[in-house]
Structures are given as structure tokens and as C-alpha cells.
Coordinates of C-alpha atoms in Angstrom, one line a residue:
M1 CA 35.0 107.2 14.4
V2 CA 38.2 109.1 15.3
D3 CA 37.7 112.8 15.7
F4 CA 40.6 114.2 13.7
N5 CA 39.8 117.8 14.7
I6 CA 40.6 116.9 18.3
I7 CA 43.9 115.1 17.3
Q8 CA 45.1 118.1 15.3
T9 CA 44.9 120.4 18.4
L10 CA 47.0 118.0 20.5
P11 CA 50.7 117.9 20.8
A12 CA 52.0 115.2 18.4
E13 CA 53.0 113.1 21.4
L14 CA 49.5 113.0 22.9
A15 CA 47.9 112.6 19.6
F16 CA 50.1 109.5 19.2
V17 CA 49.0 108.2 22.6
R18 CA 45.3 108.8 21.7
E19 CA 45.7 106.9 18.4
L20 CA 47.5 104.1 20.2
V21 CA 44.7 103.7 22.7
Q22 CA 42.1 103.4 19.9
Y23 CA 44.3 101.1 17.8
R24 CA 44.7 98.6 20.7
I25 CA 41.0 98.7 21.5
G26 CA 40.2 98.2 17.8
M27 CA 42.4 95.1 17.8
L28 CA 40.5 93.7 20.7
Q29 CA 37.2 94.3 19.0
G30 CA 38.3 92.8 15.7
A31 CA 38.0 96.1 13.9
P32 CA 41.6 97.2 13.7
L33 CA 42.6 100.7 12.8
D34 CA 45.9 101.7 11.1
E35 CA 48.8 101.3 13.5
P36 CA 49.9 104.8 14.6
V37 CA 53.3 106.0 13.4
F38 CA 55.8 107.1 16.1
P39 CA 56.1 110.9 15.6
Q40 CA 59.4 112.3 14.5
P41 CA 61.3 114.3 17.2
A42 CA 61.0 117.5 15.1
S43 CA 57.2 117.4 15.7
W44 CA 57.4 117.0 19.4
Q45 CA 56.0 119.8 21.5
L46 CA 56.7 118.4 25.0
H47 CA 60.2 118.8 26.4
L48 CA 61.6 115.2 26.1
I49 CA 64.0 115.5 23.2
E50 CA 67.1 116.4 25.3
F51 CA 66.2 114.0 28.1
A52 CA 65.7 111.1 25.6
A53 CA 69.0 111.9 23.9
K54 CA 70.9 112.2 27.1
Y55 CA 69.8 108.8 28.4
H56 CA 69.6 107.1 25.0
L57 CA 65.9 106.1 25.5
D58 CA 64.4 103.7 23.1
A59 CA 60.9 104.2 21.6
E60 CA 59.1 102.1 24.2
E61 CA 60.7 104.1 27.1
I62 CA 59.7 107.3 25.5
I63 CA 56.1 106.1 24.9
L64 CA 55.9 105.0 28.5
L65 CA 56.8 108.5 29.6
W66 CA 54.1 109.9 27.3
I67 CA 51.5 107.5 28.7
A68 CA 52.3 108.6 32.2
L69 CA 52.4 112.3 31.3
T70 CA 49.2 112.4 29.4
P71 CA 46.8 113.0 32.4
H72 CA 49.0 115.9 33.6
V73 CA 48.6 117.6 30.2
K74 CA 45.1 116.7 29.0
S75 CA 43.0 115.2 31.8
D76 CA 40.2 113.8 29.6
L77 CA 42.2 112.3 26.8
Y78 CA 42.0 108.7 27.9
D79 CA 38.2 108.9 28.6
E80 CA 37.5 110.5 25.3
A81 CA 39.6 108.0 23.3
I82 CA 38.0 105.0 25.1
Q83 CA 34.4 106.3 24.9
E84 CA 34.7 106.9 21.2
M85 CA 35.6 103.2 20.7
L86 CA 33.2 101.7 23.3
K87 CA 29.9 103.2 22.3
D88 CA 27.9 100.8 24.5
S89 CA 29.9 101.6 27.7
V90 CA 31.4 98.1 27.7
D91 CA 33.9 97.6 30.5
L92 CA 37.4 96.8 29.3
P93 CA 39.6 95.4 32.0
A94 CA 42.5 94.8 29.6
I95 CA 43.2 98.5 29.5
G96 CA 43.6 98.8 33.2
G97 CA 43.4 102.3 34.7
M98 CA 41.9 103.8 37.8
R99 CA 40.4 107.0 39.3
G100 CA 42.1 109.2 41.8
K101 CA 40.7 110.8 45.0
N102 CA 40.6 114.3 43.5
F103 CA 41.4 113.6 39.8
R104 CA 38.2 112.5 38.0
G105 CA 39.8 111.3 34.8
F106 CA 41.3 108.0 33.7
M107 CA 44.7 107.4 35.3
P108 CA 47.0 104.8 33.6
T109 CA 48.3 101.9 35.5
G110 CA 51.1 99.4 34.7
E111 CA 48.5 97.3 33.0
T112 CA 47.6 100.3 30.8
A113 CA 51.2 100.7 29.7
L114 CA 51.6 97.0 28.9
F115 CA 48.3 97.0 26.9
L116 CA 49.3 100.0 24.9
L117 CA 52.9 98.9 24.3
A118 CA 52.4 95.2 23.7
G119 CA 48.6 94.5 23.2
E120 CA 47.9 90.8 23.7
N121 CA 51.5 89.7 23.1
F122 CA 52.3 88.2 26.5
H123 CA 55.9 87.4 25.7
R124 CA 56.5 91.1 24.9
R125 CA 54.6 92.1 28.1
F126 CA 56.9 90.1 30.2
Q127 CA 59.9 91.7 28.5
L128 CA 58.5 95.2 29.1
Q129 CA 58.2 94.7 32.8
R130 CA 61.9 95.6 32.9
L131 CA 60.8 99.2 32.6
F132 CA 59.5 99.0 36.1
E133 CA 62.5 97.4 37.8
A134 CA 64.3 99.2 40.5
E135 CA 67.6 99.0 38.5
H136 CA 66.1 100.6 35.4
L137 CA 67.0 104.3 34.7
F138 CA 63.4 105.3 35.7
G139 CA 63.6 103.5 39.0
K140 CA 67.2 104.5 40.0
N141 CA 66.6 108.2 39.3
R142 CA 63.0 108.3 40.8
I143 CA 61.6 109.3 37.5
L144 CA 58.7 106.8 37.1
S145 CA 57.4 104.0 39.2
L146 CA 54.3 101.9 40.0
E147 CA 52.2 102.8 43.0
D148 CA 52.1 100.0 45.6
V149 CA 49.0 97.9 45.5
P150 CA 47.1 96.0 48.3
P151 CA 48.4 92.6 49.2
G152 CA 47.3 89.9 46.7
E153 CA 46.5 92.3 43.8
P154 CA 48.5 92.2 40.5
R155 CA 51.6 94.5 40.7
M156 CA 50.8 95.9 37.3
S157 CA 47.5 97.3 38.5
G158 CA 49.4 99.9 40.4
R159 CA 49.1 103.5 39.1
L160 CA 51.9 104.9 36.9
V161 CA 53.5 107.6 39.1
L162 CA 55.6 110.2 37.2
S163 CA 57.8 112.3 39.6
Q164 CA 56.4 115.8 39.9
E165 CA 59.8 117.2 39.0
Y166 CA 59.8 115.4 35.7
V167 CA 56.2 116.4 35.0
E168 CA 57.4 119.9 35.4
L169 CA 60.5 119.3 33.3
F170 CA 58.7 117.6 30.4
T171 CA 55.9 120.2 30.3
T172 CA 57.7 123.5 30.9
G173 CA 61.3 122.6 30.1
K174 CA 62.6 123.4 33.6
V175 CA 62.3 122.3 37.2
S176 CA 61.7 124.8 40.0
K177 CA 63.4 124.5 43.4
P178 CA 61.4 122.3 45.8
H179 CA 59.3 124.3 48.3
F180 CA 59.6 123.8 52.0
S181 CA 56.7 121.6 53.3
S182 CA 55.9 118.6 55.4
N183 CA 56.7 116.5 52.3
F184 CA 60.1 118.2 51.9
P185 CA 61.3 119.5 55.3
A186 CA 64.4 121.3 54.0
R187 CA 65.2 124.8 53.1
L188 CA 67.5 126.0 50.4
I189 CA 70.2 128.1 52.1
Q190 CA 72.2 130.6 50.2
T191 CA 74.8 133.3 50.9
E192 CA 76.4 136.2 49.0
L193 CA 79.6 135.9 51.1
T194 CA 82.8 134.4 49.7
W195 CA 85.7 132.4 51.1
D196 CA 87.4 135.7 51.8
D197 CA 84.7 136.5 54.3
L198 CA 85.3 133.3 56.3
V199 CA 88.1 133.0 58.8
L200 CA 89.0 129.4 59.7
A201 CA 92.0 127.7 61.3
E202 CA 94.5 126.3 58.8
D203 CA 93.8 122.7 59.6
V204 CA 90.1 123.3 59.0
L205 CA 90.8 124.9 55.6
V206 CA 92.8 121.9 54.6
Q207 CA 89.9 119.5 55.3
V208 CA 87.4 121.9 53.6
K209 CA 89.6 121.8 50.5
E210 CA 89.4 118.0 50.5
M211 CA 85.6 118.2 50.4
E212 CA 85.9 120.7 47.5
H213 CA 88.1 118.2 45.6
W214 CA 85.6 115.4 46.2
L215 CA 82.7 117.5 45.0
L216 CA 84.6 118.5 41.9
H217 CA 86.2 115.2 41.0
S218 CA 84.1 112.4 42.5
E219 CA 82.4 111.5 39.2
R220 CA 85.7 111.2 37.4
L221 CA 87.2 109.1 40.2
L222 CA 84.3 106.7 40.3
N223 CA 83.6 106.4 36.6
E224 CA 86.6 107.3 34.5
W225 CA 89.1 105.7 37.0
G226 CA 86.8 102.7 37.6
M227 CA 86.6 103.0 41.4
K228 CA 82.8 102.8 41.7
N229 CA 82.9 99.2 43.1
K230 CA 85.7 100.0 45.6
F231 CA 84.6 103.2 47.2
K232 CA 81.3 103.9 49.0
K233 CA 78.8 106.2 47.4
G234 CA 78.8 109.8 48.5
Y235 CA 80.8 111.7 51.2
R236 CA 79.9 112.0 54.8
V237 CA 81.3 114.8 57.1
L238 CA 80.8 115.9 60.7
F239 CA 81.3 119.5 61.6
Y240 CA 81.5 120.0 65.3
G241 CA 82.3 122.9 67.6
P242 CA 80.7 125.8 69.4
P243 CA 77.9 127.8 67.8
G244 CA 78.9 130.7 65.6
T245 CA 82.2 129.2 64.5
G246 CA 81.3 129.0 60.8
K247 CA 79.8 125.5 60.3
T248 CA 76.7 126.7 58.4
L249 CA 78.6 129.3 56.4
T250 CA 81.2 126.7 55.4
A251 CA 78.5 124.3 54.1
N252 CA 77.0 127.3 52.2
L253 CA 80.3 128.3 50.6
L254 CA 81.0 124.7 49.5
G255 CA 77.8 124.8 47.6
N256 CA 78.5 128.1 46.0
F257 CA 82.1 127.2 45.0
T258 CA 81.0 123.9 43.4
G259 CA 77.7 125.0 41.9
R260 CA 75.5 122.8 44.2
D261 CA 72.4 123.6 46.1
V262 CA 72.6 123.3 49.9
Y263 CA 69.5 122.2 51.7
K264 CA 69.3 122.6 55.5
I265 CA 67.1 119.9 57.0
D266 CA 64.4 121.0 59.5
L267 CA 64.7 118.2 62.1
S268 CA 61.6 119.4 63.9
M269 CA 59.6 118.3 60.9
V270 CA 61.5 115.1 60.4
V271 CA 61.6 113.5 63.8
S272 CA 58.2 112.1 64.9
K273 CA 57.0 110.4 68.0
Y274 CA 55.0 108.0 65.9
I275 CA 56.7 104.7 65.1
G276 CA 58.0 104.6 61.5
E277 CA 57.1 108.2 60.7
T278 CA 60.7 109.5 61.1
E279 CA 62.0 106.9 58.6
K280 CA 59.2 107.8 56.2
N281 CA 59.9 111.5 56.4
L282 CA 63.6 110.9 55.8
E283 CA 63.0 108.6 52.9
N284 CA 60.9 111.2 51.2
L285 CA 63.7 113.7 51.7
F286 CA 66.5 111.4 50.5
A287 CA 64.4 110.3 47.5
R288 CA 64.0 113.9 46.4
A289 CA 67.7 114.6 46.8
E290 CA 68.9 111.4 45.1
A291 CA 71.0 112.0 42.0
K292 CA 70.5 115.8 42.3
K293 CA 74.0 116.7 43.4
W294 CA 72.6 118.5 46.4
I295 CA 74.4 119.0 49.7
L296 CA 72.3 117.9 52.7
F297 CA 73.0 119.9 55.8
F298 CA 71.7 118.5 59.2
D299 CA 72.2 121.3 61.7
E300 CA 72.0 120.3 65.4
A301 CA 72.2 116.8 64.3
D302 CA 72.2 115.3 67.8
A303 CA 68.4 115.1 67.7
L304 CA 68.6 112.6 64.9
F305 CA 72.0 111.0 65.0
G306 CA 72.5 110.8 68.8
K307 CA 73.8 107.9 70.7
R308 CA 71.7 104.7 70.8
T309 CA 70.4 103.7 74.3
G310 CA 69.9 100.4 76.0
V311 CA 66.6 98.8 75.1
R312 CA 64.3 99.3 78.0
D313 CA 61.0 99.4 76.2
A314 CA 59.4 99.4 72.7
H315 CA 60.2 103.1 72.2
D316 CA 63.9 102.5 72.7
K317 CA 63.8 99.6 70.3
Y318 CA 62.3 101.7 67.5
A319 CA 64.5 104.7 68.3
N320 CA 67.5 102.4 67.7
Q321 CA 65.9 101.2 64.5
E322 CA 65.8 104.8 63.3
V323 CA 69.6 105.1 63.8
S324 CA 70.1 101.8 62.0
Y325 CA 68.0 103.1 59.1
L326 CA 70.0 106.3 58.9
L327 CA 73.3 104.4 58.8
Q328 CA 72.2 102.5 55.8
R329 CA 70.5 105.5 54.1
M330 CA 73.5 107.7 54.5
E331 CA 75.8 105.1 52.9
D332 CA 73.4 104.7 50.0
F333 CA 73.2 108.5 49.3
D334 CA 75.5 109.6 46.5
G335 CA 76.0 113.2 47.4
L336 CA 77.6 115.2 50.3
I337 CA 76.0 114.9 53.7
I338 CA 77.1 117.3 56.4
L339 CA 76.1 116.8 60.0
A340 CA 76.7 119.7 62.4
S341 CA 76.8 119.4 66.2
N342 CA 78.2 121.3 69.1
M343 CA 79.8 118.2 70.6
K344 CA 81.3 115.3 68.8
N345 CA 80.6 113.0 71.7
N346 CA 76.8 113.5 71.2
I347 CA 76.9 111.6 67.9
D348 CA 76.5 107.8 67.8
D349 CA 79.8 106.0 67.4
A350 CA 78.4 104.0 64.5
F351 CA 78.1 107.3 62.5
I352 CA 81.6 108.5 63.6
R353 CA 83.2 105.4 62.0
R354 CA 81.5 106.1 58.7
F355 CA 82.5 109.7 58.3
N356 CA 85.0 110.5 55.5
A357 CA 86.0 113.6 57.5
I358 CA 85.5 115.0 61.0
V359 CA 86.1 118.8 61.1
H360 CA 86.6 120.6 64.5
F361 CA 85.5 124.3 64.4
N362 CA 87.2 125.9 67.3
L363 CA 86.5 129.4 68.7
P364 CA 88.7 131.8 66.9
T365 CA 92.1 132.8 68.3
E366 CA 92.9 136.4 69.2
D367 CA 94.5 136.9 65.8
D368 CA 91.6 135.3 64.0
R369 CA 89.1 137.5 66.0
L370 CA 91.0 140.6 64.9
L371 CA 90.6 139.5 61.3
I372 CA 86.9 138.7 61.7
W373 CA 86.3 142.1 63.4
K374 CA 88.0 143.9 60.5
K375 CA 86.0 141.9 57.9
S376 CA 82.7 142.4 59.7
F377 CA 82.5 146.2 60.1
P378 CA 81.1 148.3 57.1
K379 CA 84.0 149.2 54.8
S380 CA 82.8 152.8 54.3
I381 CA 82.1 153.7 58.0
D382 CA 84.6 155.3 60.3
F383 CA 85.2 154.6 64.0
S384 CA 84.6 157.5 66.5
E385 CA 87.7 159.4 67.6
N386 CA 89.7 157.4 65.0
M387 CA 89.9 154.5 67.4
N388 CA 91.2 151.1 66.2
I389 CA 88.1 149.3 67.5
P390 CA 89.1 145.8 66.1
E391 CA 92.4 146.0 67.9
L392 CA 90.8 147.2 71.1
V393 CA 88.2 144.4 71.3
K394 CA 90.1 141.4 69.9
K395 CA 90.8 140.2 73.4
Y396 CA 87.2 139.3 74.1
E397 CA 86.6 135.6 73.5
V398 CA 83.6 135.6 71.3
S399 CA 82.7 133.6 68.2
G400 CA 82.4 134.8 64.6
G401 CA 78.6 134.6 64.9
N402 CA 78.8 136.7 68.1
I403 CA 80.9 139.3 66.3
I404 CA 78.3 139.6 63.5
N405 CA 75.6 140.2 66.1
I406 CA 77.7 142.8 67.9
V407 CA 78.5 144.7 64.7
Q408 CA 74.8 144.8 63.8
Y409 CA 74.0 146.1 67.3
A410 CA 76.6 148.8 67.1
C411 CA 75.5 149.9 63.6
L412 CA 71.9 150.2 64.7
K413 CA 73.0 152.2 67.7
A414 CA 74.8 154.6 65.3
F415 CA 71.5 155.0 63.3
E416 CA 69.6 155.6 66.5
K417 CA 72.1 158.4 67.4
N418 CA 71.9 159.8 63.8
K419 CA 75.7 159.3 63.5
S420 CA 77.8 158.0 60.6
E421 CA 80.5 156.5 62.8
I422 CA 80.6 153.5 65.1
C423 CA 81.3 154.1 68.8
L424 CA 83.5 151.9 71.0
Q425 CA 81.0 152.0 73.8
D426 CA 78.3 150.6 71.6
V427 CA 80.6 147.7 70.5
L428 CA 81.4 147.0 74.1
A429 CA 77.7 147.0 75.0
G430 CA 77.2 144.5 72.2
I431 CA 79.9 142.3 73.5
K432 CA 78.4 142.4 77.0
R433 CA 75.0 141.4 75.6
E434 CA 76.4 138.4 73.7
M435 CA 78.4 137.2 76.7
H436 CA 75.4 137.5 79.0
K437 CA 73.3 135.5 76.5
E438 CA 75.7 132.7 77.0
G439 CA 75.9 133.1 80.8
R440 CA 79.4 134.4 80.8
P441 CA 80.7 137.3 82.8
F442 CA 81.9 140.5 81.1
S443 CA 84.7 142.7 82.3
L444 CA 86.3 145.7 80.7
S445 CA 89.7 144.7 81.9

């Protein structure tokens, strides 16, 4: 008998899944129960209403999500529902299911979903397999999929895999930012600076504006103006130039201005010496980023996007295959990808041809350096002896990143001396330190 006390404590969606399991088993046993009634949205307790409305999901698509979500909410629901109907522990292959490595409960498979949605109606089963196609909403947006099965085994025996992001969304109503890990080798980078804090050459600013316009208007261009089939997905950009010239900050500000998260890829965790692992790591990353409107920022991209070599051995062959994979994956990605490199010539020509924009970040001119110096010093702090330090040091050829390091050094020296003003000698010492770091001579003249 059905334990109605258990059902009453469940969310309406899970109570429906439980009743559906027992209804289908009852049909197989020739002792049918009443067919469960699809619960009205007003009674739902999980967070699927807005999602279902946004994507115009039908009842079968909604039930499939509930079936996949059930073990994440109540781990023993399937086992309890099945055991109540099969008192003699009879094996029931028709319901499918499997056990996990750590999870001890029943985990639904594609076969489970077909059984619950269509019973023994094979025509309907064949129709429902559309829910697992790559072109379905669930597949395209990496929401729900079937786990791969060993060669020769039925595809529908694969476990139903609901993306962890959507498990979180459907249970808590929100999705947290992904954590940096071996499965997601990227860090969210943020800044409180604004465009007013960044000093760039006029031609660079023009190209940055073009990127802003794409981020703001790409969906309208592709969909409302009907250019989806004529233009490639996404936007690919190369930033190149010396360190400290604003490449990372520009990527950050693009995200801030357009309301998009910027993720900086840790290439040390992506590139692997083992054949096929680099592609696997990248695929995990791109799959998480797909359809999220993120900006992916590959700093020091030479390590991954460098020139292909002549094939001398198997390692060269697979290294070139990595580049070929990247070319295709970049073109399939629907967001903004920014590659940053010190030298344009270090990037493979095949990538160069596919960039929508190539932006050269030069070292700042003397006038630009003066502006960066003025913006970098604390606004409320004076200079010793009323010196115009920005004017006095603008002649030294240093980058914006160098200037920030120098200002920090001079400020700390002021604290060390218990002074509330910045000294020219400390600024010059900071310039000397930065130039020596880069192997360049320093002269006061």
C-alpha cells in the first residue's frame, strides 16, 4: 500500500514522481493504481516555475527534470517507492536505474525516464528520445544529458545527469559562482576601477568600444536582424603588447561595463603532458561557460595558442591536434574570448585569421605616463616640498603596471618614515627597482 504520510511531507513535485513510479509498476503487475495527476504550478515547492515559463517547457520536459532532480533532494525516494510495490524483492529491469560509487540510492537512467513517461508504449518511447538529442534545449544548454555507456550497451541505460548548476538553481533558486578547481581551472576576476582609471591610446579605445558594442548588441544583431546564419558565433580578440599596459584591466572593465563575469583561465591547470588531457580540460571549461555570457580571458596565451611545429614525433602530432581542437572550439563558443600575449608573432597564424579584432597595447607615451602618474597617487596625499612629482618622473619609460608598483612602494616608504607625504627620492627608488627587474639601466638624467 502507498504510505500517504510520506507523500504528504514531500514537495508536490516529488510526491508526483513517487506516485508515477508506483503507478507504472502497478501497471506491469496487473494491479493498476490511479494515474497521478500532474500538480498545478501553484503547489510546486522546487524552483522550476520561472525556468519552465521562460523556455515554454511541456509537461514531459518538466517531469523529466523532476525525475533527474529527485535523488538530489530525497536520496531514498526511488528505493522506498519501488520496495513498497515489490514486496518479494523481484528484479524489475524495465525501470532501469543504477547505483553510484558514493551514492547508495537508486539513480535514474534514460530507461527509467522512458518507463515513467511512457510505460510500455514503445511508439511514445521512441518519440520521447528527442529529449536527449544534442539539439534539444537540455542538450544545447548543458542542462541534462545521458551519461556515456560502455560500447554495445543500450544508450538509454546511461545515467541521467543533471548539471550541478541546475540542481542548485532548481533547489535553492539561485546559482553560485563556480569555484576554482581542477574541474574549473578559471578564476573570476573583478575590479572596482572604472574606465576613467585606464589610460589607453585613442586607436585602442576605438577597438575596445567595438567590443562593447558587440557585447551589448550581438543578440539583437543575430536574432532580431536575422544574421545568425551569416555570422560566426561569438567574438574573438587578441590583446598583445608589453606587460603592464592594461590588457587584463581592459578585459575586466569590459565585463563591468556590460554586466558580464570575466574568468581568467589558469593555463598551468589546463595544459597537460598527457595525450588528450588538455582537450578534456578545455572542454570542461567551455561547457561550463557555454550560454552563460561570460568573458573568457586567456592570459599569456602563447602556452596554449602558440605556433604549430613540424611533425617530428607523436608528441608534435598531438600538440598540433590540440591547436586544431582549439580552433574549432573557439569558433563554436558563443561569447567573448580574449587572448593576451606579449608578442603577436607568438600566436599561431590560424588563430590570427579568426580574430574579430587584434588590439595592440603599446607602452604609454610621455603624456600618457603623466596622466597615469596623476591618476595613480592617492588623491588626499601631498608631495614633499610641494614638488610636482608626476611632471618630474614622466620621462621614465615605464608601463602603467610599473607605475602602480612604484606608487605602492613610495606610499609604504612614507608609512615607514611616519610621514603623510610622498617623497621624490622614494618614487625614483621605486622606478629604479622596476627598471632593474626588467634588466634595464636607470639614470637620473
